[in-house]
């Protein structure tokens, strides 16, 4: 057995012995009469536990305030400190101790003080109790460090009339590996309607000091080691708001520069909805927009934050991985939920994704400590949080799991709680405050397989997502007609992403209207290029020309390709060159036609970008085609003559000479007769 293992074995044995001894003493020291805690008239408020981390040789001092919330005067009031020598070994045990009833065991009395005067209804009195180091019932041995139960009890004539529980954090001198602790606060705004022409009153209300965003900013300002995740579009909106919103935006920007800061995707889109609609492309648009925005500085890594009621599933994780975000923050569990791995790696078809899972109990203390411990004070928050971390540290003393505190989507961190908890984490040797960037590059566990698609009724529908995506893509295709595409596309991404914000989950009806308006507004950008109406065209020859008029009502010049398509082969259109039309002007296009037969033909005309995307409505017109006989005959006769000439040549070559035609041999005819003198007679009658 190694020295460290032997030390742990001895420590565990001694701790168990201490626990066994402590049980009967604690029970014997309890008030004899069990009472229902709802009937206790005195509310005990623990205001200080000093020192926070108790070491051997140190006195323990506890301060408390006793409030008589009952209707009867208490004449013989006293207070005592009780300590349970059991080491609390699990997080469930921590919660169990804190949640015990007033008549349950609370440990042994280690110090007592009396109140001189009676305590009238509505009155309060402060007490201070000190347990000398020699009376502290805990061993000074390696391996026995950790939380113990503490309680302050109020009595009247020996009868318990009030009780509040907390923890003693016992720490003999030794070395432990601290738990990395990180805090992350999200900054996402209310739902936005880009088409609205009225003031953003909801945003102005939230950025006020008492508003949700105002309080979240105060929480961030409470400690510079708190990490931030900010939607850059929120800052842009705030700068366009009232004076209060502008001040808030400036203060947040200053905080960003002092904190470890990430960005949310632009407009904080509903990643689950995008994943379920198979439109990770829109998430990438939002991620790229945040990374390139100078609202809080370019190039910051992007984190996706799950909706408050959304389970991370394969589609959502796949969309996030495809968009190359740095990590996804899973929804914050409820207080008391079973602890899970903080940093894990999720495998998807699009690659691996880092997942952060906040701690439910500690995150709840960040938002509302009384939700974890009713009547919580800064002192009890500190002791409870460090008790939780001590248990985590002891679960794996060589490599303890990191812990992340992050409020839920619908929660706001309490500035005082942030201040108290961060100070507590720095005070304990078993905790270490790390920024989230350090957590991100740390080792991660392999996550269990994610569930299949887990859709939620509050998500924006796949049909709406697709409508927005199609409208945006059509606008992009359309913008290829101009050398100034940015002018044409300005604001398109805002109009596309705004209706996809998670904030719209609480207002499905309003979201549907914004989707409709956004699609209409984006589509309107693709209107402005037209072919003027054409009357019936007459083509009375083998060739002809027409001059359709093309109109550009855009505020930018446009280069287009006129496409004219006859529905019959009797009429052909020769190639047409692209034409550039100035903004808000028109021009005609020369089109050459070729006719091959008499017909009446329907024709369509429209405009395309040079990339082949249709950019105008289709214009239909008719043509009467009647090429002249002469023109047609000329081609026909020329063709026949050429054919005849070729056939004659071939026939002549192939005929050659036959036996009945051409010269015969001398043997057949005899010698050739001599020719007479010109004008004379033949010699055939002359004698020899």
XYZ file of C-alpha atoms in Angstrom:
688
model
C 0.000 0.000 0.000
C 1.386 3.417 -0.972
C 1.981 6.078 1.679
C -0.888 8.212 0.353
C -3.311 5.282 0.324
C -2.295 4.333 3.832
C -2.806 7.902 4.981
C -6.280 7.925 3.458
C -7.168 4.642 5.100
C -6.110 5.866 8.534
C -7.921 9.155 8.007
C -11.110 7.411 6.964
C -10.979 5.159 10.013
C -10.507 8.071 12.378
C -13.261 10.062 10.699
C -15.636 7.140 11.042
C -14.719 6.778 14.712
C -15.373 10.478 15.257
C -18.744 10.162 13.584
C -19.767 7.203 15.722
C -18.816 9.030 18.886
C -20.617 12.188 17.777
C -24.005 10.632 17.110
C -25.211 9.903 20.648
C -23.768 13.125 21.994
C -25.590 15.137 19.370
C -28.869 13.425 20.072
C -28.484 13.809 23.825
C -27.840 17.507 23.455
C -31.017 18.167 21.491
C -33.972 20.027 22.982
C -36.267 17.469 24.500
C -39.423 18.597 22.776
C -39.741 18.129 19.010
C -41.464 21.053 17.345
C -42.777 21.805 13.876
C -40.448 24.320 12.241
C -43.424 26.231 10.897
C -44.386 27.089 14.480
C -40.974 28.373 15.562
C -41.361 32.021 16.510
C -37.703 33.029 16.177
C -36.030 33.464 12.828
C -32.288 32.896 13.187
C -30.126 34.765 10.696
C -26.460 33.735 10.604
C -24.518 36.843 9.642
C -20.902 35.664 9.981
C -18.884 32.484 10.323
C -15.260 33.276 11.084
C -12.927 32.064 9.866
C -14.572 30.836 6.683
C -12.072 27.986 6.521
C -11.351 26.702 10.022
C -7.900 25.321 10.740
C -6.574 23.575 13.851
C -5.728 26.000 16.644
C -8.260 28.625 15.535
C -11.332 29.697 17.476
C -14.656 29.574 15.665
C -16.806 32.684 15.964
C -20.395 32.767 14.769
C -22.552 35.875 14.695
C -26.293 35.760 14.298
C -29.404 37.864 14.651
C -32.467 36.495 16.426
C -35.772 37.893 15.116
C -38.918 37.354 17.157
C -41.499 36.921 14.397
C -44.032 35.488 16.814
C -46.762 37.133 18.846
C -45.444 36.321 22.325
C -42.654 37.934 24.279
C -39.737 35.577 24.980
C -38.383 36.180 28.471
C -35.360 33.871 28.786
C -33.684 33.854 25.395
C -30.376 32.125 24.756
C -28.410 31.058 21.700
C -26.003 28.206 21.171
C -23.729 26.857 18.468
C -24.021 23.208 17.533
C -21.482 21.228 15.486
C -22.030 17.820 13.937
C -18.699 16.012 13.778
C -19.771 13.915 10.790
C -17.951 14.850 7.629
C -20.474 15.527 4.915
C -19.292 13.243 2.129
C -21.702 13.771 -0.763
C -23.577 16.631 -2.342
C -26.843 14.948 -1.482
C -25.713 14.917 2.138
C -24.928 18.640 1.929
C -28.463 19.313 0.724
C -29.916 16.941 3.307
C -28.218 18.751 6.191
C -29.293 22.162 4.944
C -32.847 20.970 4.449
C -33.412 19.250 7.780
C -36.365 20.275 9.870
C -36.142 22.263 13.090
C -36.761 19.189 15.205
C -34.041 17.119 13.509
C -30.587 16.467 14.909
C -28.295 19.496 14.744
C -25.105 18.306 16.461
C -23.598 19.004 19.875
C -23.738 22.303 21.732
C -20.245 23.782 21.719
C -20.927 27.358 22.874
C -23.814 29.226 24.485
C -24.712 32.835 25.191
C -27.721 34.387 26.876
C -29.727 37.470 25.995
C -30.100 39.877 28.888
C -33.484 41.340 28.020
C -36.744 39.720 26.968
C -37.339 39.594 23.207
C -40.630 41.244 22.354
C -42.600 40.428 19.179
C -41.042 42.202 16.204
C -37.759 42.821 18.010
C -34.355 41.441 17.064
C -31.108 40.941 18.932
C -27.585 40.220 17.714
C -25.560 37.473 19.373
C -21.972 36.332 19.082
C -20.802 32.858 19.993
C -17.212 31.664 20.103
C -16.068 28.072 20.215
C -12.504 27.904 21.557
C -10.087 25.901 19.439
C -9.707 23.371 22.239
C -13.440 22.608 22.225
C -13.802 22.089 18.488
C -14.628 18.361 18.140
C -12.654 17.748 14.949
C -9.407 15.841 14.412
C -6.175 17.440 13.289
C -5.247 14.663 10.893
C -4.499 14.420 7.178
C -7.395 13.349 5.013
C -10.189 14.353 7.396
C -10.736 17.805 5.923
C -14.135 18.767 4.613
C -17.501 20.248 5.624
C -19.293 19.561 8.904
C -22.761 20.546 9.929
C -23.160 23.780 11.912
C -26.307 25.204 13.494
C -27.247 28.227 15.556
C -30.127 27.471 17.895
C -32.349 29.953 19.721
C -33.996 28.800 22.947
C -36.415 30.251 25.459
C -36.131 28.722 28.907
C -34.313 25.774 27.310
C -36.998 25.183 24.669
C -35.961 25.492 21.023
C -37.687 28.425 19.411
C -35.524 28.874 16.317
C -32.770 27.170 14.302
C -30.627 27.951 11.278
C -28.129 25.571 9.698
C -24.849 26.128 7.914
C -21.431 24.476 7.672
C -18.024 24.452 9.330
C -15.276 24.052 6.745
C -12.557 22.082 8.517
C -9.133 22.134 6.910
C -6.065 20.754 8.674
C -2.818 21.769 7.017
C -2.384 19.728 3.840
C -2.221 20.121 0.086
C -5.203 19.480 -2.157
C -5.782 19.949 -5.866
C -8.224 22.846 -6.218
C -11.449 22.633 -8.195
C -11.414 24.987 -11.213
C -14.466 27.255 -10.933
C -15.733 29.483 -13.744
C -18.676 31.864 -13.970
C -20.373 32.808 -17.233
C -23.103 35.410 -17.734
C -25.176 35.714 -20.952
C -26.264 39.012 -22.506
C -29.131 38.485 -24.947
C -31.849 41.011 -25.618
C -35.611 40.914 -25.989
C -37.288 39.968 -29.262
C -36.609 42.383 -32.100
C -38.778 43.410 -35.054
C -36.549 45.018 -37.714
C -39.585 46.389 -39.553
C -40.788 48.364 -36.538
C -40.544 52.134 -36.799
C -41.304 52.798 -33.126
C -38.872 53.070 -30.230
C -37.559 49.814 -28.777
C -39.275 50.357 -25.429
C -38.760 46.800 -24.221
C -35.012 47.064 -24.690
C -34.954 50.481 -23.033
C -36.786 49.016 -20.029
C -34.398 46.085 -19.735
C -31.277 48.243 -19.879
C -32.486 50.401 -16.989
C -30.656 49.754 -13.676
C -33.634 47.774 -12.382
C -34.154 45.923 -15.674
C -32.893 42.448 -16.460
C -29.989 43.630 -18.601
C -29.159 46.417 -16.175
C -28.924 43.944 -13.299
C -26.905 41.493 -15.387
C -24.437 44.260 -16.185
C -24.155 45.076 -12.474
C -23.435 41.389 -11.830
C -20.681 41.441 -14.448
C -19.206 44.585 -12.936
C -19.128 42.913 -9.514
C -16.053 40.871 -10.436
C -13.684 41.011 -13.406
C -13.107 37.253 -13.356
C -16.678 36.620 -14.454
C -16.908 35.549 -18.105
C -19.360 37.170 -20.515
C -21.228 35.905 -23.579
C -22.628 38.867 -25.518
C -24.848 39.119 -28.577
C -23.195 41.920 -30.604
C -26.526 42.802 -32.210
C -27.826 43.664 -28.741
C -25.111 46.285 -28.328
C -25.906 47.702 -31.760
C -29.599 47.949 -30.875
C -28.842 49.585 -27.528
C -26.672 52.231 -29.166
C -29.668 53.149 -31.308
C -31.980 53.348 -28.273
C -32.653 56.038 -25.715
C -30.004 57.696 -23.575
C -30.250 55.002 -20.912
C -29.722 52.230 -23.466
C -26.765 54.061 -24.966
C -25.174 54.437 -21.534
C -25.744 50.756 -20.870
C -24.114 49.834 -24.193
C -21.050 51.919 -23.377
C -20.750 50.361 -19.926
C -21.097 46.853 -21.322
C -18.438 47.573 -23.928
C -16.090 48.700 -21.170
C -16.860 45.534 -19.212
C -16.196 43.393 -22.274
C -12.685 44.775 -22.484
C -12.030 43.831 -18.851
C -13.523 40.324 -18.943
C -13.018 37.018 -20.705
C -15.679 37.532 -23.373
C -17.334 35.389 -26.020
C -20.055 36.239 -28.501
C -23.428 34.705 -29.102
C -24.367 34.231 -32.761
C -25.807 37.443 -34.191
C -29.391 38.028 -32.979
C -29.141 34.942 -30.754
C -30.920 32.547 -33.164
C -32.765 29.443 -31.993
C -30.110 26.856 -32.809
C -32.454 23.960 -32.092
C -34.984 25.255 -34.614
C -32.266 25.749 -37.234
C -30.977 22.240 -36.645
C -34.427 20.701 -36.876
C -35.091 22.640 -40.107
C -31.743 21.492 -41.550
C -30.519 25.054 -41.941
C -27.168 25.150 -40.199
C -26.235 27.577 -42.985
C -28.229 30.316 -41.255
C -26.431 29.630 -37.978
C -23.131 30.029 -39.783
C -24.368 33.372 -41.127
C -25.072 34.467 -37.546
C -21.728 33.173 -36.265
C -19.786 34.920 -39.023
C -21.693 38.150 -38.404
C -20.742 38.116 -34.719
C -17.105 37.338 -35.404
C -16.756 40.175 -37.889
C -18.813 42.744 -35.991
C -16.906 45.553 -34.307
C -19.716 46.164 -31.791
C -17.628 44.519 -29.053
C -14.497 43.711 -31.045
C -13.907 41.371 -33.950
C -12.579 37.835 -33.855
C -14.038 36.750 -30.538
C -14.936 33.049 -30.215
C -18.628 32.229 -30.372
C -20.650 30.168 -27.917
C -24.165 28.830 -28.442
C -26.450 28.957 -25.397
C -29.328 26.472 -25.255
C -32.873 27.622 -24.622
C -34.088 27.342 -21.045
C -36.437 24.476 -21.865
C -34.410 22.824 -24.631
C -32.592 19.504 -24.420
C -29.425 19.374 -26.498
C -30.070 16.813 -29.225
C -28.209 15.512 -32.254
C -29.684 18.013 -34.710
C -28.861 20.994 -32.505
C -25.333 19.820 -31.771
C -24.790 19.030 -35.451
C -25.843 22.527 -36.492
C -23.510 24.076 -33.911
C -20.611 21.884 -34.996
C -21.228 22.691 -38.670
C -21.118 26.409 -37.855
C -17.787 25.908 -36.072
C -18.785 27.476 -32.772
C -16.359 27.148 -29.875
C -18.810 25.465 -27.506
C -22.440 25.033 -26.576
C -23.764 25.755 -23.091
C -26.436 23.239 -22.174
C -29.471 24.382 -20.245
C -28.847 24.962 -16.553
C -30.200 22.118 -14.391
C -32.461 22.835 -11.457
C -30.964 23.248 -8.002
C -30.357 19.889 -6.404
C -30.221 18.031 -9.716
C -27.681 15.249 -9.919
C -24.286 16.664 -10.778
C -23.087 16.053 -14.314
C -19.838 16.421 -16.185
C -19.119 20.105 -16.714
C -16.949 19.855 -19.827
C -17.588 17.101 -22.332
C -17.105 16.459 -26.030
C -20.080 15.639 -28.222
C -19.578 13.741 -31.481
C -21.713 14.731 -34.470
C -21.707 14.026 -38.201
C -20.224 17.497 -38.685
C -17.415 17.092 -36.170
C -16.860 17.300 -32.439
C -18.381 19.958 -30.216
C -17.432 21.101 -26.712
C -20.375 21.127 -24.323
C -20.533 22.990 -21.006
C -23.112 21.923 -18.445
C -23.556 24.412 -15.570
C -23.880 23.238 -11.990
C -27.532 23.479 -10.990
C -27.178 24.206 -7.279
C -24.317 26.683 -7.460
C -25.864 28.428 -10.478
C -29.104 28.839 -8.536
C -27.137 30.448 -5.721
C -25.743 32.862 -8.297
C -29.286 33.944 -9.182
C -31.313 33.595 -5.978
C -29.563 32.071 -2.963
C -32.858 31.818 -1.086
C -34.033 29.280 -3.665
C -31.320 26.979 -2.343
C -31.349 28.079 1.294
C -34.369 30.057 2.504
C -33.165 32.965 4.602
C -29.692 32.785 3.089
C -27.141 35.448 3.994
C -23.709 36.196 2.603
C -22.265 34.046 5.374
C -24.448 31.022 4.679
C -23.997 31.407 0.906
C -20.244 31.288 1.394
C -20.287 28.252 3.675
C -22.753 26.328 1.493
C -20.908 27.002 -1.757
C -17.565 25.965 -0.298
C -19.124 22.863 1.234
C -20.362 21.872 -2.234
C -16.927 22.448 -3.746
C -15.174 20.571 -0.945
C -17.235 17.486 -1.725
C -16.425 17.834 -5.435
C -12.718 18.194 -4.636
C -12.761 15.043 -2.535
C -14.496 13.007 -5.260
C -11.264 13.044 -7.277
C -8.442 14.546 -5.253
C -5.901 14.177 -8.068
C -7.966 15.673 -10.892
C -11.235 17.192 -9.691
C -13.932 18.061 -12.218
C -14.230 21.752 -13.134
C -17.400 23.589 -12.175
C -19.290 26.172 -14.216
C -21.809 28.605 -12.759
C -24.205 30.107 -15.286
C -27.760 31.366 -14.893
C -30.531 29.945 -17.012
C -31.783 31.732 -20.096
C -34.701 33.238 -18.199
C -32.693 34.163 -15.099
C -30.620 37.138 -13.986
C -27.535 36.892 -11.798
C -27.674 38.766 -8.502
C -24.754 41.222 -8.201
C -24.328 40.689 -4.460
C -24.420 36.919 -4.869
C -21.739 37.141 -7.563
C -19.566 39.271 -5.314
C -20.017 36.921 -2.343
C -19.432 33.701 -4.264
C -16.346 34.909 -6.108
C -14.797 36.051 -2.826
C -15.648 32.685 -1.291
C -14.023 30.747 -4.123
C -10.813 32.695 -3.672
C -10.771 32.078 0.081
C -10.705 28.281 -0.011
C -7.610 26.210 -0.803
C -9.760 23.606 -2.586
C -11.129 26.095 -5.154
C -9.494 28.084 -7.942
C -11.175 30.727 -10.066
C -10.489 30.147 -13.775
C -11.748 32.013 -16.793
C -13.920 30.150 -19.271
C -11.206 30.196 -21.937
C -9.079 28.064 -19.622
C -12.016 25.732 -19.089
C -12.458 25.469 -22.850
C -8.916 24.295 -23.513
C -8.949 21.890 -20.574
C -9.507 18.164 -20.819
C -13.032 17.041 -21.644
C -14.901 13.818 -21.045
C -16.684 11.949 -23.811
C -20.377 12.719 -23.646
C -23.028 10.060 -23.820
C -24.900 9.710 -27.095
C -27.310 12.580 -27.547
C -31.016 11.922 -28.035
C -32.642 12.160 -31.436
C -34.494 15.319 -32.375
C -36.139 16.823 -29.300
C -38.430 19.475 -30.744
C -40.303 21.980 -28.642
C -43.653 23.556 -29.443
C -42.199 27.009 -28.840
C -39.614 26.670 -31.626
C -40.029 28.532 -34.881
C -41.356 26.065 -37.460
C -39.147 24.492 -40.156
C -41.428 26.053 -42.804
C -40.781 29.542 -41.434
C -37.037 28.907 -41.249
C -37.015 27.694 -44.850
C -39.057 30.683 -46.043
C -36.536 33.070 -44.508
C -33.580 31.108 -45.870
C -35.047 30.987 -49.385
C -35.839 34.702 -49.395
C -32.314 35.520 -48.278
C -30.716 33.244 -50.877
C -32.863 34.721 -53.639
C -31.749 38.196 -52.605
C -28.111 37.103 -52.713
C -28.555 35.559 -56.163
C -30.301 38.710 -57.335
C -27.483 40.922 -56.053
C -25.133 39.429 -58.655
C -26.651 41.846 -61.199
C -24.927 44.849 -59.658
C -21.329 45.817 -58.938
C -22.644 47.179 -55.620
C -24.176 44.070 -53.977
C -23.570 45.325 -50.438
C -25.878 48.270 -51.019
C -28.595 45.937 -52.233
C -28.142 43.452 -49.364
C -27.754 45.912 -46.496
C -29.914 44.712 -43.593
C -30.925 41.410 -45.221
C -29.147 39.291 -42.610
C -30.730 41.292 -39.785
C -34.170 40.755 -41.287
C -33.452 37.052 -41.739
C -32.059 36.374 -38.271
C -34.259 38.586 -36.084
C -37.384 36.359 -36.303
C -35.227 33.328 -35.448
C -34.188 34.687 -32.042
C -34.796 32.485 -29.020
C -36.513 35.476 -27.428
C -39.474 34.947 -29.779
C -40.252 31.582 -28.172
C -42.500 33.356 -25.695
C -44.549 35.049 -28.443
C -45.284 32.641 -31.286
C -48.045 34.811 -32.760
C -45.858 37.899 -32.840
C -43.022 35.879 -34.335
C -45.235 34.651 -37.191
C -46.040 38.239 -38.118
C -42.373 39.231 -38.044
C -41.462 36.255 -40.236
C -44.075 37.307 -42.793
C -42.907 40.913 -42.790
C -39.249 39.945 -43.053
C -39.838 37.596 -45.977
C -41.834 40.315 -47.731
C -39.201 42.959 -47.101
C -36.347 40.762 -48.302
C -38.286 39.719 -51.394
C -39.022 43.360 -52.192
C -35.288 43.905 -52.684
C -35.409 41.565 -55.677
C -38.042 43.651 -57.494
C -37.021 46.387 -59.914
C -35.770 44.719 -63.077
C -38.396 44.194 -65.779
C -38.887 43.634 -69.481
C -41.379 46.141 -70.880
C -44.597 44.702 -72.354
C -44.322 43.613 -75.989
C -47.107 43.488 -78.567
C -47.350 40.777 -81.214
C -44.214 40.689 -83.367
C -44.364 40.110 -87.158
C -41.373 38.446 -88.780
C -41.960 38.685 -92.557
C -38.625 37.483 -93.761
C -36.010 34.891 -93.102
C -34.466 37.276 -90.596
C -35.734 40.044 -88.398
C -35.003 42.137 -85.330
C -36.857 43.338 -82.260
C -35.864 45.856 -79.579
C -37.345 44.937 -76.179
C -37.022 47.638 -73.523
C -35.437 46.639 -70.193
C -36.222 48.752 -67.114
C -34.002 49.098 -63.985
C -35.854 50.668 -61.054
C -33.097 49.800 -58.581
C -30.935 52.429 -56.923
C -27.835 50.694 -58.260
C -26.704 49.884 -61.808
C -27.446 46.386 -63.062
C -25.879 44.104 -65.644
C -28.386 41.614 -66.997
C -28.800 39.012 -69.669
C -32.013 39.137 -71.704
C -33.345 35.637 -72.319
C -35.919 35.191 -75.122
C -37.312 31.723 -75.740
C -39.687 30.846 -78.632
C -41.902 27.832 -77.966
C -41.526 26.488 -81.550
C -38.532 25.716 -83.745
C -39.832 27.861 -86.593
C -38.199 30.870 -84.971
C -34.680 31.078 -83.634
C -33.044 33.756 -81.456
C -29.423 34.579 -82.135
C -27.064 35.097 -79.126
C -27.754 38.254 -77.089
C -25.002 40.177 -75.324
C -25.422 41.227 -71.647
C -26.417 44.833 -71.097
C -25.643 47.247 -68.234
C -28.432 49.612 -67.261
C -27.901 52.598 -65.009
C -29.898 52.982 -61.809
C -33.501 54.085 -62.312
C -33.274 54.033 -66.082
C -34.128 51.887 -69.099
C -32.573 50.779 -72.367
C -33.475 48.724 -75.414
C -31.782 45.510 -76.446
C -31.237 44.562 -80.099
C -32.363 40.979 -80.697
C -31.759 39.208 -84.036
C -34.274 36.574 -85.141
C -34.152 33.867 -87.825
C -37.312 32.344 -89.313
C -37.403 28.927 -90.933
C -41.114 28.346 -91.548
C -44.474 30.030 -91.419
C -45.978 29.806 -87.912
C -47.492 31.599 -84.981
C -45.320 31.146 -81.914
C -45.567 32.068 -78.216
C -42.424 33.649 -76.797
C -41.235 34.311 -73.228
C -38.748 36.956 -72.174
C -37.067 37.575 -68.833
C -33.804 38.771 -67.342
C -31.035 36.741 -65.749
C -27.913 37.646 -63.863
C -24.679 36.744 -65.558
C -24.578 33.785 -63.170
C -27.830 32.452 -64.579
C -30.239 33.402 -61.779
C -33.616 34.741 -62.910
C -33.983 38.347 -61.750
C -37.215 39.525 -63.348
C -40.767 38.380 -63.955
C -41.439 36.472 -67.172
C -42.951 38.534 -69.978
C -44.978 36.661 -72.645
C -45.772 37.785 -76.197
C -46.565 36.268 -79.618
C -44.914 36.353 -83.026
C -46.284 35.764 -86.543
C -43.548 34.266 -88.671
C -43.906 34.312 -92.504
C -40.619 34.158 -94.382
C -41.092 35.305 -98.135
C -41.254 32.784 -100.986
C -38.274 34.404 -102.739
C -36.142 34.145 -99.739
C -37.128 30.611 -99.065
C -37.010 29.678 -102.806
C -33.546 31.091 -103.177
C -32.271 28.812 -100.500
C -34.174 25.846 -101.975
C -33.060 26.390 -105.620
C -29.488 26.999 -104.612
C -29.581 23.826 -102.666
C -31.045 21.835 -105.598
C -28.511 23.225 -108.084
C -25.682 22.336 -105.830
C -27.041 18.849 -105.441
C -27.509 18.501 -109.278
C -23.995 19.665 -109.990
C -22.534 17.208 -107.585
C -24.631 14.341 -109.028
C -23.595 15.216 -112.634
C -19.935 15.189 -111.810
C -20.229 11.906 -110.020
C -22.202 10.338 -112.930
C -19.678 11.486 -115.506
C -16.752 10.098 -113.598
C -18.424 6.770 -112.998
C -19.638 6.242 -116.702
C -16.229 5.903 -118.416
C -16.166 4.281 -122.082
C -18.369 1.348 -123.234
C -17.986 -1.189 -126.090
C -20.442 0.688 -128.228
C -19.062 4.137 -127.704
C -15.714 5.728 -128.204
C -12.735 4.504 -130.447
C -12.529 0.888 -131.736
C -9.327 -1.103 -132.444
C -7.544 -1.209 -135.827
C -8.079 -4.881 -136.134
C -11.803 -4.361 -136.146
C -11.909 -1.532 -138.701
C -8.746 -1.747 -140.675
C -6.320 1.050 -141.162
C -7.616 4.476 -140.707
C -8.596 6.072 -143.931
C -6.601 8.999 -145.220
C -8.268 12.288 -145.199
C -8.983 14.012 -148.455
C -7.825 17.381 -149.404
C -9.883 19.952 -147.732
C -13.016 20.265 -149.749
C -12.221 17.107 -151.860
C -13.780 13.665 -151.968
C -12.830 10.545 -150.142
C -10.211 8.206 -151.691
C -12.322 5.102 -151.193
C -13.347 5.005 -154.890
C -9.875 5.492 -156.199
C -8.027 2.500 -157.512
C -4.774 1.261 -156.235
